[in-house]
Coordinates of C-alpha atoms in Angstrom, one line a residue:
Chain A
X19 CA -43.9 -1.5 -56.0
X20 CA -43.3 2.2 -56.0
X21 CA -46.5 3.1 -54.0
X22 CA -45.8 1.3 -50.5
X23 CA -42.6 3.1 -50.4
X24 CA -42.3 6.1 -48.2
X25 CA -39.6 8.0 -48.4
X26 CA -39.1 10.3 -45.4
X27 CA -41.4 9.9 -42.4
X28 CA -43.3 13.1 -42.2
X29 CA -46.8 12.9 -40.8
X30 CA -49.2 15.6 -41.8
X31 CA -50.4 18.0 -38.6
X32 CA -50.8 20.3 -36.3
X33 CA -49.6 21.2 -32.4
X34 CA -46.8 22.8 -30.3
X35 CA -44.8 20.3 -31.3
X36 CA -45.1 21.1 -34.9
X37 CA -44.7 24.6 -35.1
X38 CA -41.5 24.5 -32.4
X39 CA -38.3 25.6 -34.4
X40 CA -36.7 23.6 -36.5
X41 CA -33.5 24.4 -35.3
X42 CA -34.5 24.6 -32.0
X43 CA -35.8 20.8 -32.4
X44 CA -32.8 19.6 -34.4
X45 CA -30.3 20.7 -31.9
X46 CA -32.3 19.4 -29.0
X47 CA -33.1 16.1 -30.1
X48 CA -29.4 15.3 -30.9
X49 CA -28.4 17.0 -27.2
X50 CA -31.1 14.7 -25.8
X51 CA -29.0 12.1 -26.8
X52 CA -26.0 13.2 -25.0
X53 CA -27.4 14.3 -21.8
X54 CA -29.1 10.8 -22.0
X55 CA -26.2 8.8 -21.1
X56 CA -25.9 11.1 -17.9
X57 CA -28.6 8.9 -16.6
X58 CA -27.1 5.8 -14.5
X59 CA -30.1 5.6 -11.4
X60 CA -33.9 4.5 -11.5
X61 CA -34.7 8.8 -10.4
X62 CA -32.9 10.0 -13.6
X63 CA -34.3 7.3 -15.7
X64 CA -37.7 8.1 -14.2
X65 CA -37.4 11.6 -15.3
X66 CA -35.8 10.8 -18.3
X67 CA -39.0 8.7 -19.3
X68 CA -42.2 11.1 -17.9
X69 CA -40.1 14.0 -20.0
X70 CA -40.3 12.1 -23.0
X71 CA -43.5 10.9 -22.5
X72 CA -45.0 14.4 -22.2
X73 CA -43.9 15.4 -25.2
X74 CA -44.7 12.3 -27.0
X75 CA -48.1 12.4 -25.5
X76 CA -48.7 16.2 -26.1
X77 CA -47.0 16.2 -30.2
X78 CA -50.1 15.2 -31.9
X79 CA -48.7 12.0 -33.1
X80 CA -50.1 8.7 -32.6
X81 CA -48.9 6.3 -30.7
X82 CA -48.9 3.9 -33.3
X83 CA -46.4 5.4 -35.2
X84 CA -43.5 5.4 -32.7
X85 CA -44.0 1.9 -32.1
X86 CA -43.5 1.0 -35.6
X87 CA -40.0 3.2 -35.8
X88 CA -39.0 0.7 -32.7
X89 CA -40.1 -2.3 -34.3
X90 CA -37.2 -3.0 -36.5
X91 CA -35.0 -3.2 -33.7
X92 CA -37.2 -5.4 -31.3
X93 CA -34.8 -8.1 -32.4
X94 CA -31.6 -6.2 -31.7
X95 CA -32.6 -5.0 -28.1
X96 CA -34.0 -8.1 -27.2
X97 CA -30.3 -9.9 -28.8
X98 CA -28.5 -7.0 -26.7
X99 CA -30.6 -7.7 -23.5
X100 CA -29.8 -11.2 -23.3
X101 CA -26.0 -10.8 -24.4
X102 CA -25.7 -8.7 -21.6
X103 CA -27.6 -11.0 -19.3
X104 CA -24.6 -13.7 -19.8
X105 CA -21.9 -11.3 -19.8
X106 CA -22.2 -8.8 -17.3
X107 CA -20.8 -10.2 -14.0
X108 CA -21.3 -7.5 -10.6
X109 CA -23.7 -7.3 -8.0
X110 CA -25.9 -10.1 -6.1
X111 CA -26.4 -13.1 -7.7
X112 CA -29.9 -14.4 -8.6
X113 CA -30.9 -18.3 -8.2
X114 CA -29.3 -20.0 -11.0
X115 CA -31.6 -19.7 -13.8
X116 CA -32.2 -23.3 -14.3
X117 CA -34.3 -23.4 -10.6
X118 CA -36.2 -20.5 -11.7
X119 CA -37.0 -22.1 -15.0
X120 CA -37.7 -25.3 -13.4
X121 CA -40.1 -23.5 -11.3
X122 CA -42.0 -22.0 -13.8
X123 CA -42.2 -25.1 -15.8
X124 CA -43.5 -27.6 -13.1
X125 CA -46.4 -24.8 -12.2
X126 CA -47.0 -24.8 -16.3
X127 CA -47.1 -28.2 -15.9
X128 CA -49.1 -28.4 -13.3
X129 CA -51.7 -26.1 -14.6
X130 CA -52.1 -28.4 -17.8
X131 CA -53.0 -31.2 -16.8
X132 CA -55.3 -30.2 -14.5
X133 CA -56.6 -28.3 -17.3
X134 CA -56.7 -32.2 -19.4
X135 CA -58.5 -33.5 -16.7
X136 CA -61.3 -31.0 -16.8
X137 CA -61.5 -31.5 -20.5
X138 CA -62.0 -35.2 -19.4
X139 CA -65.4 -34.2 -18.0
X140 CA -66.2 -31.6 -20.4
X141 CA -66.8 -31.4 -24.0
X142 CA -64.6 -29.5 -25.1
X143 CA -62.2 -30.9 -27.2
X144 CA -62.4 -34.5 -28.1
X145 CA -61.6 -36.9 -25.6
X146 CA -59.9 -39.6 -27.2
X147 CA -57.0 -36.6 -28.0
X148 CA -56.6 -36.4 -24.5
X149 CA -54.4 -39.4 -23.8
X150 CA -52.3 -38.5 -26.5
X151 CA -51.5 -34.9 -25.2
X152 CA -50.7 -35.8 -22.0
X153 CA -48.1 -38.2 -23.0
X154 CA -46.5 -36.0 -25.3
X155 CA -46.6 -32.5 -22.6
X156 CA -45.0 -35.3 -20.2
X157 CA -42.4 -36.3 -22.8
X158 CA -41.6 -32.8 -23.1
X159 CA -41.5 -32.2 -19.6
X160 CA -39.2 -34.8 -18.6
X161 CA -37.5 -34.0 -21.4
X162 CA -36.3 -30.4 -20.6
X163 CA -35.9 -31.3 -16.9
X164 CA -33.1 -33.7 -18.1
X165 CA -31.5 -30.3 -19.9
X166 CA -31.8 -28.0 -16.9
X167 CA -30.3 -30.5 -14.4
X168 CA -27.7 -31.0 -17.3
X169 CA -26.9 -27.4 -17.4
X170 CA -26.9 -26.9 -13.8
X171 CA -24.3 -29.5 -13.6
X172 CA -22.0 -27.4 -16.1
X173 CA -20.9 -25.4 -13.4
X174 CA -19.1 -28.1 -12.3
X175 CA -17.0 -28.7 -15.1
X176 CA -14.7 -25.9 -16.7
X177 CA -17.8 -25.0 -19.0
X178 CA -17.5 -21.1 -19.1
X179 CA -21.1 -20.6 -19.7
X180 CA -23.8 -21.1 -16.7
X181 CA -27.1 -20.1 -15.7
X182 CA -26.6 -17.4 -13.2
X183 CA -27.6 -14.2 -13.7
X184 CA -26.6 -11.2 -11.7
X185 CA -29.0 -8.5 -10.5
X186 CA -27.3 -5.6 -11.8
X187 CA -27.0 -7.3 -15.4
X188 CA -30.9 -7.0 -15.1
X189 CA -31.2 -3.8 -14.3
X190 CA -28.3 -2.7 -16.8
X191 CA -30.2 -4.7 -19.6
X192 CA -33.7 -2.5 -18.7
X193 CA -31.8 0.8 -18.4
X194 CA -30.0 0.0 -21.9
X195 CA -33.6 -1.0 -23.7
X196 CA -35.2 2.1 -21.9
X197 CA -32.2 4.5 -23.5
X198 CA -32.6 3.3 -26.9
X199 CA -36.5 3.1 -26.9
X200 CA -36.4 7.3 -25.5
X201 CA -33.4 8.2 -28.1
X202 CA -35.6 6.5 -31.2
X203 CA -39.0 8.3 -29.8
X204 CA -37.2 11.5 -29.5
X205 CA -35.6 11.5 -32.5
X206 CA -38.7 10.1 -34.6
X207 CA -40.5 12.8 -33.5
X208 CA -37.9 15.1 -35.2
X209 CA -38.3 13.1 -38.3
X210 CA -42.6 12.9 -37.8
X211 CA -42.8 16.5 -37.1
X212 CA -40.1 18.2 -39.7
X213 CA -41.0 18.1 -43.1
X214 CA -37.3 17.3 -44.9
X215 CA -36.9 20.6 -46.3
X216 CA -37.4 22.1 -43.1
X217 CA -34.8 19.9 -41.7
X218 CA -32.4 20.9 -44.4
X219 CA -32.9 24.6 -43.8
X220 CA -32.4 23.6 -39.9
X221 CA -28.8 22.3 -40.8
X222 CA -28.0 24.5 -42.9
X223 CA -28.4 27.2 -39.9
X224 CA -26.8 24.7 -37.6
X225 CA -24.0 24.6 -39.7
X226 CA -23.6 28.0 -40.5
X227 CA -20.1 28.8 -38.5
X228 CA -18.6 26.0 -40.6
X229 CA -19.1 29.1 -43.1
X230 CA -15.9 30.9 -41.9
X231 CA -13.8 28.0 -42.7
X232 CA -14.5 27.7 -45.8
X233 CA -16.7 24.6 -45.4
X234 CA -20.0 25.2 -48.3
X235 CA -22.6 24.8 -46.2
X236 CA -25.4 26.3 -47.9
X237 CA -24.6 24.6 -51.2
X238 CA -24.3 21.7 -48.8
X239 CA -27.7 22.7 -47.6
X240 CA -29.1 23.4 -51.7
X241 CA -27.6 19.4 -52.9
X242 CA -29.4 17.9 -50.0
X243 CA -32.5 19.8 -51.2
X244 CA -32.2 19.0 -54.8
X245 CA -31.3 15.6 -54.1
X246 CA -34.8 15.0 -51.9
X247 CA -36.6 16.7 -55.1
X248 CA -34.8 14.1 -57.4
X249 CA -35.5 11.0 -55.2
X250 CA -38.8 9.8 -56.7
X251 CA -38.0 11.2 -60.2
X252 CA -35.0 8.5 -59.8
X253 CA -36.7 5.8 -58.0
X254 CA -39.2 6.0 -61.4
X255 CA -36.7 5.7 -63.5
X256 CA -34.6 2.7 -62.2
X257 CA -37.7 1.0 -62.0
X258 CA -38.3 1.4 -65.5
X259 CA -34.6 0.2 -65.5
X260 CA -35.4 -2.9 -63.3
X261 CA -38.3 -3.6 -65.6
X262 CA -37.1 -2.8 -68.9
X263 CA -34.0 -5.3 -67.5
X264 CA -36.1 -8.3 -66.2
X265 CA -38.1 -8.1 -69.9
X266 CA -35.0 -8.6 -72.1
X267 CA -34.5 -12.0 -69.3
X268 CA -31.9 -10.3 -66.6
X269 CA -32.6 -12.8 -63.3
X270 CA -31.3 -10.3 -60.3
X271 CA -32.2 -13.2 -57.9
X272 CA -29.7 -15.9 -58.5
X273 CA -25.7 -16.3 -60.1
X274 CA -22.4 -16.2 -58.2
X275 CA -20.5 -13.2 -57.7
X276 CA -19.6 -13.1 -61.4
X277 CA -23.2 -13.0 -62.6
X278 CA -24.1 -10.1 -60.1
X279 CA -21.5 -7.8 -60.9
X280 CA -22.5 -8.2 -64.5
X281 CA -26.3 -7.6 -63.6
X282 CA -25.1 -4.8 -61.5
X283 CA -23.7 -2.8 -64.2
X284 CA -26.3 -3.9 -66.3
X285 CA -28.5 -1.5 -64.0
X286 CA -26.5 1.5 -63.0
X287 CA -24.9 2.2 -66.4
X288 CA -28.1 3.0 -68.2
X289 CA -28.8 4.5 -64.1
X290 CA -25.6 6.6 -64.3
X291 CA -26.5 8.3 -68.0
X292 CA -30.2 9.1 -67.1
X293 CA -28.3 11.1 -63.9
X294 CA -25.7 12.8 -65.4
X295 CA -28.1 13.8 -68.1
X296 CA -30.7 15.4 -65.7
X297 CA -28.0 16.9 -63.9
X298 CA -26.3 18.4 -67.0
X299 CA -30.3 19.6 -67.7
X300 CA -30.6 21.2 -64.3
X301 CA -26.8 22.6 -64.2
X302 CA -28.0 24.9 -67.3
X303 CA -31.5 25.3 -66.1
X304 CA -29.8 27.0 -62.6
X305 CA -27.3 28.9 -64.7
X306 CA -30.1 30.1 -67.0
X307 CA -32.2 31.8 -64.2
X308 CA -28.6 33.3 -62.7
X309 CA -27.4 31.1 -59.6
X310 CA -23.8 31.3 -58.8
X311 CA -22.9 28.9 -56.3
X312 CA -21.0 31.4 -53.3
X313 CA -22.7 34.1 -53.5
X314 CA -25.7 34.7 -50.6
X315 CA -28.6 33.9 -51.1
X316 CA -31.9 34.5 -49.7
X317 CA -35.1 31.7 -48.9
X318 CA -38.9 31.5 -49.3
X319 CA -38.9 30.1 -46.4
X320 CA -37.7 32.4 -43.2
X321 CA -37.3 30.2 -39.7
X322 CA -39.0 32.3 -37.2
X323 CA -37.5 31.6 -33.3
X324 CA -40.8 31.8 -30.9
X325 CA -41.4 32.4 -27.5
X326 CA -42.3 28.6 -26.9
X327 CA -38.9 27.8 -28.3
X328 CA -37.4 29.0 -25.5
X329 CA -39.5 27.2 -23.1
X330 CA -38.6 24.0 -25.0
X331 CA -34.5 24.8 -24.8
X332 CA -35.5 25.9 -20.9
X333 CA -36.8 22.8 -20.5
X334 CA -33.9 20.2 -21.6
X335 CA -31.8 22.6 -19.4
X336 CA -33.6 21.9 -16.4
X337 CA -33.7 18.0 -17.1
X338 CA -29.9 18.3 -17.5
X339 CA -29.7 19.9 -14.4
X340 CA -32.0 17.5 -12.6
X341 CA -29.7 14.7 -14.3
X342 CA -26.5 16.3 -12.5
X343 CA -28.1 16.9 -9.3
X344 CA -30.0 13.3 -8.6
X345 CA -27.3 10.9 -10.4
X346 CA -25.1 8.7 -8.2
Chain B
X17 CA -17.8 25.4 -56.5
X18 CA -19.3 24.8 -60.2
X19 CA -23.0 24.2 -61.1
X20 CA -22.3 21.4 -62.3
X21 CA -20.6 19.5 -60.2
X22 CA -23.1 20.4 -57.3
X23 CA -25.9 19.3 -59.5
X24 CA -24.1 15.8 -60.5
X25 CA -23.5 15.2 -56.4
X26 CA -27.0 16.2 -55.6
X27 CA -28.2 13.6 -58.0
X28 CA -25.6 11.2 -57.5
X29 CA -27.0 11.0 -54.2
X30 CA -31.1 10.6 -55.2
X31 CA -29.4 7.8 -57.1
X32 CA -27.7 6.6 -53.6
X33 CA -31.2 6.7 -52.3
X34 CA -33.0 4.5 -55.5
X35 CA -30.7 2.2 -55.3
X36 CA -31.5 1.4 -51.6
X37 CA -34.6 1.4 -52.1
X38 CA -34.8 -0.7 -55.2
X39 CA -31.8 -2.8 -56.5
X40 CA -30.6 -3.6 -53.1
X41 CA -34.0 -5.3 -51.8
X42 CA -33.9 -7.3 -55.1
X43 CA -30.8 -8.7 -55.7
X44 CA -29.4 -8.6 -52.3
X45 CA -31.5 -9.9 -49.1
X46 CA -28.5 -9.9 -46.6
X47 CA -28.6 -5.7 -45.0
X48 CA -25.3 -6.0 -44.0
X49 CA -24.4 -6.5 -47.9
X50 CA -25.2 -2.0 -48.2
X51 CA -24.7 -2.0 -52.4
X52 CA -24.6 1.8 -52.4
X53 CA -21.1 1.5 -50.6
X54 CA -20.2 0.9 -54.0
X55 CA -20.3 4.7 -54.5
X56 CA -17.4 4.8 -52.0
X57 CA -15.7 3.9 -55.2
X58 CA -15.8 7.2 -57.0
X59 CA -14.1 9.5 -54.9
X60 CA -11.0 7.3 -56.5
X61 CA -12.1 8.8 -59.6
X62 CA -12.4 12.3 -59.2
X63 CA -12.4 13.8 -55.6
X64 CA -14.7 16.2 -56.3
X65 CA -17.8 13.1 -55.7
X66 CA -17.4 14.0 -52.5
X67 CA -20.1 15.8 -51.2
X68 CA -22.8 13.3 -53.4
X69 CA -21.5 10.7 -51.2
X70 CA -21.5 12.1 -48.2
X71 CA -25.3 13.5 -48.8
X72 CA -26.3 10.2 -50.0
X73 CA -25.3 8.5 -46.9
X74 CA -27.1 11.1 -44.9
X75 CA -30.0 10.9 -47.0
X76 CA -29.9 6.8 -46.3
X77 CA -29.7 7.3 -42.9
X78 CA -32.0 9.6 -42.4
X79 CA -34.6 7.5 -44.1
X80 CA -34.0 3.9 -43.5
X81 CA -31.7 3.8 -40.5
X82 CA -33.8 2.4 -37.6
X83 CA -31.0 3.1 -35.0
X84 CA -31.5 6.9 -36.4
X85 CA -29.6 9.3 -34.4
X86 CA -26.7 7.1 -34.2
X87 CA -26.3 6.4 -37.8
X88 CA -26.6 10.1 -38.8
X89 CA -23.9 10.7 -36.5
X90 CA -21.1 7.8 -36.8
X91 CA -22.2 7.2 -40.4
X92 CA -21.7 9.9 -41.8
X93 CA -18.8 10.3 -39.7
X94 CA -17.2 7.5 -40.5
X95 CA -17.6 8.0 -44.6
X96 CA -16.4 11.7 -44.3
X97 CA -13.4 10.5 -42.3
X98 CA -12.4 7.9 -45.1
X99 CA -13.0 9.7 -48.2
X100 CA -10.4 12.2 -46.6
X101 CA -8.4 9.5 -45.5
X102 CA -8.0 8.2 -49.3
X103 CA -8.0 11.5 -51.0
X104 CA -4.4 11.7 -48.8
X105 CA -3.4 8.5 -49.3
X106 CA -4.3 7.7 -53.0
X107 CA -1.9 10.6 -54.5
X108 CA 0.6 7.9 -53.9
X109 CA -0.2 5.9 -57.1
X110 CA -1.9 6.4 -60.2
X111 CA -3.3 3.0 -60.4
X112 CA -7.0 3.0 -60.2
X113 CA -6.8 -0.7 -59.1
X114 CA -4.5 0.4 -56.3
X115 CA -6.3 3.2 -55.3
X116 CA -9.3 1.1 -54.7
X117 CA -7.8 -1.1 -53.0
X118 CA -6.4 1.7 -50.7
X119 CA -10.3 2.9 -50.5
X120 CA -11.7 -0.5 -49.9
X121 CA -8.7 -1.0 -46.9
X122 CA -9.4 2.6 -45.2
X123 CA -13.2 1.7 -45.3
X124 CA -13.4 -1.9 -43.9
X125 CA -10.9 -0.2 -41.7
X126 CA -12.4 2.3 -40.2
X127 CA -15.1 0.7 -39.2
X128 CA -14.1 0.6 -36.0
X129 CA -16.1 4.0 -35.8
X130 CA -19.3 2.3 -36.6
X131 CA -17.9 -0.6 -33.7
X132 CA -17.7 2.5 -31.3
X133 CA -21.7 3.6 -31.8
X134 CA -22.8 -0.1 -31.7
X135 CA -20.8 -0.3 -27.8
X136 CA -22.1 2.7 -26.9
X137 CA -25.8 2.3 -28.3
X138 CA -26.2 -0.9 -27.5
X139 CA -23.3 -1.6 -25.2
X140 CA -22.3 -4.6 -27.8
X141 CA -18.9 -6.2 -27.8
X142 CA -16.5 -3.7 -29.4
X143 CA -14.3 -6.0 -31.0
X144 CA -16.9 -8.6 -32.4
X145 CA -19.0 -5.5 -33.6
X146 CA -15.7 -4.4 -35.0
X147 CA -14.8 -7.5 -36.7
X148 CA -18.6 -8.1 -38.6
X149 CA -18.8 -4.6 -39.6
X150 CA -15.0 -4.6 -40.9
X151 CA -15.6 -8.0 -43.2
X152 CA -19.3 -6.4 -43.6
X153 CA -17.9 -3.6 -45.6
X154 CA -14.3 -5.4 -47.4
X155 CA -16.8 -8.0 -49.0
X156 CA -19.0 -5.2 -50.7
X157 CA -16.3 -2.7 -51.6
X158 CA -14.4 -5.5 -52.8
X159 CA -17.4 -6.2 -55.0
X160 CA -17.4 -2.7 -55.8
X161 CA -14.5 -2.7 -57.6
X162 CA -14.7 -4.4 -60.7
X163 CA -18.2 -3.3 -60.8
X164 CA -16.6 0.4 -60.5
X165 CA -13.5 -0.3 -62.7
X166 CA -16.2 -1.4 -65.8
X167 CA -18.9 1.4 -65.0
X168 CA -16.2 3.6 -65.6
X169 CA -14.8 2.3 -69.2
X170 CA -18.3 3.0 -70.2
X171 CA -19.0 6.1 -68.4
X172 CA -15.9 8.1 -67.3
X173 CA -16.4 9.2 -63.7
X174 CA -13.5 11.6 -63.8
X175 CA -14.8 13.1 -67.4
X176 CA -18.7 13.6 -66.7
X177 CA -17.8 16.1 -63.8
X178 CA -15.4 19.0 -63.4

């Protein structure tokens, strides 16, 4: 169970891309997202998209892996997309939907069962199928023809819902889905690119002028750290928990709301004790080798600012400016 | 800031993290059902759980979160906003039942933070968003609190760090 988890999304490699800032890279990707909703014409969300694209295409990661950090939220966009269809009300009116469906439908239609009657003279499925099909496909045809001229008949009464879609709901569905899809690349490349302890470092100097009021940030910066060292240590053990659990009977599937809260804290009270005990451990192991939290400290790993780094900061500039010249 | 109680909120939040990743796909299919919210719970305890529950959610976000940048914002937002919230607001009473309750309100409450991303990412109804994510979070951290109030006859939260 333990081994197709994985935690953090870090992908081992090597270009520009990689060896950029982290800082630099943090603090763009999360401007990105701001100068993104500058954007409202087809120019800016032209640019918007070749800029990504180029430094998608030139990072060194496949392809492959951005598509699967938009995957989970196919579902959502495509939920959004056709709320928005229904909802949003400006602009030119397309044909009611039903026609267009209609449309489509008679040519599918069409192109089926002239497809049946050259299976007729073929061999290729058996022929004695064939009536069958066609009366069902016929069925269904009639069948959802009923429905549309039903729904386009709706309009009619006080129904609040119909079938006509506005042109600008269209395009304001596409230029939503386009956002999201060039926010999630640009942000998964931070993510694919920046090995975790990197990142932390990165907001940790990010941070940094939260320093004069008092804020902790680099023992903000050192818990994040130890935490992402501590992960799998603790996944291992509540698995152990999970399994020693299930072997004494404990069901975690079923029971009402009773029944969970008792399995619940049947899990995270022996969870609880193994972390407070390895924290107590670590808490003397620091104070052994002389940390005291306040005090400055200094890191193996020094962030060096490059001459590329620049050119990548130059570059969002210009994009914002192009965003603030060409938008409507 | 002690040792101590940076090491117990480092590893309260790797705990955050595990029990994502493990309890919650087992005994809990629906995501909107988040279990570690739970944790929200301890800041009634002892305020000083703060920073382990703000990294954990971080941490969460950061890995599992598929609308990423969003999350990491207005998440983590939204959680430092209402642990500050209660810490004000919870001096009122000593009763740990009350203060959770208090907790649980300011939570579901606030919300309306994560409503705000979810109409600007995805331009999504603000107050349907509002109302999911509100009764989203009341049902866990109302399941949080007897789970929370009997963790912590066995285990004293406000004992184990300081």
């Amino acid at each position: 169970m333990l081994d197709n988890i994985k935690l953090g999304q870090y992908l081992h490699g090597d270009s520009w891309y990689y060896r950029l800032d982290p800082r630099g890279k943090l603090v763009m990707s999360t401007f990105f997202i701001v100068i993104i909703f500058m954007a409202n014409n087809w120019i800016t969300y032209l640019a918007a998209t070749l800029f990504t694209l180029l430094i998608v295409l030139t990072s060194g990661v496949p392809l492959k892996y951005f598509y699967r950090s938009i995957k989970p939220i196919v579902v959502l966009i495509f939920f959004t997309f056709f709320l928005n269809l229904f909802f949003y009300r400006t602009g030119t009116p397309l044909p009611p939907l039903n026609i267009i469906i209609n449309k489509i439908i008679v040519i599918i239609y069409g192109v089926f069962v002239a497809l049946l009657i050259t299976f007729r003279f073929t061999k290729v499925i058996d022929r004695y199928i064939i009536p069958k099909i066609f009366k069902i496909t016929t069925l269904v045809f009639i069948l959802i023809n009923i429905l549309l001229s039903y729904g386009l008949n709706y309009t009619e009464f006080s129904w609040s819902f119909h079938w006509i879609i506005y042109k600008n709901a269209l395009i304001n569905g596409g230029y939503i889905i386009l956002r999201l899809i060039l926010i999630i690349s640009m942000s998964s490349l931070l993510t694919f690119t920046t090995k975790p302890t990197d990142l932390t470092l990165a907001i940790e100097h990010v941070l940094s002028p939260l320093k004069i009021f008092k804020f902790p940030v680099s023992e903000l910066a050192l818990m994040i750290s130890i935490s992402l060292r501590f992960i799998p240590t603790l996944l291992e053990e509540t698995q152990k928990v999970l399994k020693a659990q299930t072997s004494r009977g404990a069901d975690f599937t079923e029971g009402n709301i009773k029944d969970k809260v008792i399995q619940i804290i049947s899990l995270l009270v022996p969870m609880f004790i193994i972390s407070f005990k390895r924290a107590e451990e670590l808490a003397n192991a620091m104070e052994a080798r002389g940390y005291i939290p306040g005090r400055k400290r200094t890191s193996l790993r020094e962030l060096r600012w490059r001459f590329t780094d620049n050119i990548y900061v130059l570059s969002f500039i210009l994009l914002t400016a192009f965003f603030i010249y060409f938008r409507s | 800031m002690k040792i101590k109680n940076l090491t117990v909120n480092s590893i309260i939040a790797a705990l955050y993290i595990a029990i994502t990743v493990l309890i919650q796909p087992i005994a809990f299919t629906n995501i909107q059902f988040r279990i570690p919210e739970i944790f929200n719970h301890l800041i009634v305890y002892n305020k000083k759980y703060f920073f382990g529950i703000i990294v954990g959610v971080f941490l969460a976000n950061l890995f599992f979160s598929p609308l990423l940048p969003y999350d990491l914002i207005f998440g983590v937002l939204h959680t430092i906003v209402s642990l500050c919230l209660t810490m004000v607001i919870s001096r009122l009473t000593k009763n740990i039942w009350a203060r959770m309750l208090i907790n649980t309100i300011i939570f579901s409450f606030m919300m309306f933070i994560i409503a705000i991303e979810l109409n600007i990412a995805l331009e999504l109804p603000l107050l349907e968003s509002y109302l999911y994510c509100a009764l989203g979070e009341l049902a866990v951290m109302l399941f949080g609190m007897p789970v929370m109030y009997l963790l912590n006859k066995q285990l004293p939260f406000s004992e184990l760090i300081d």
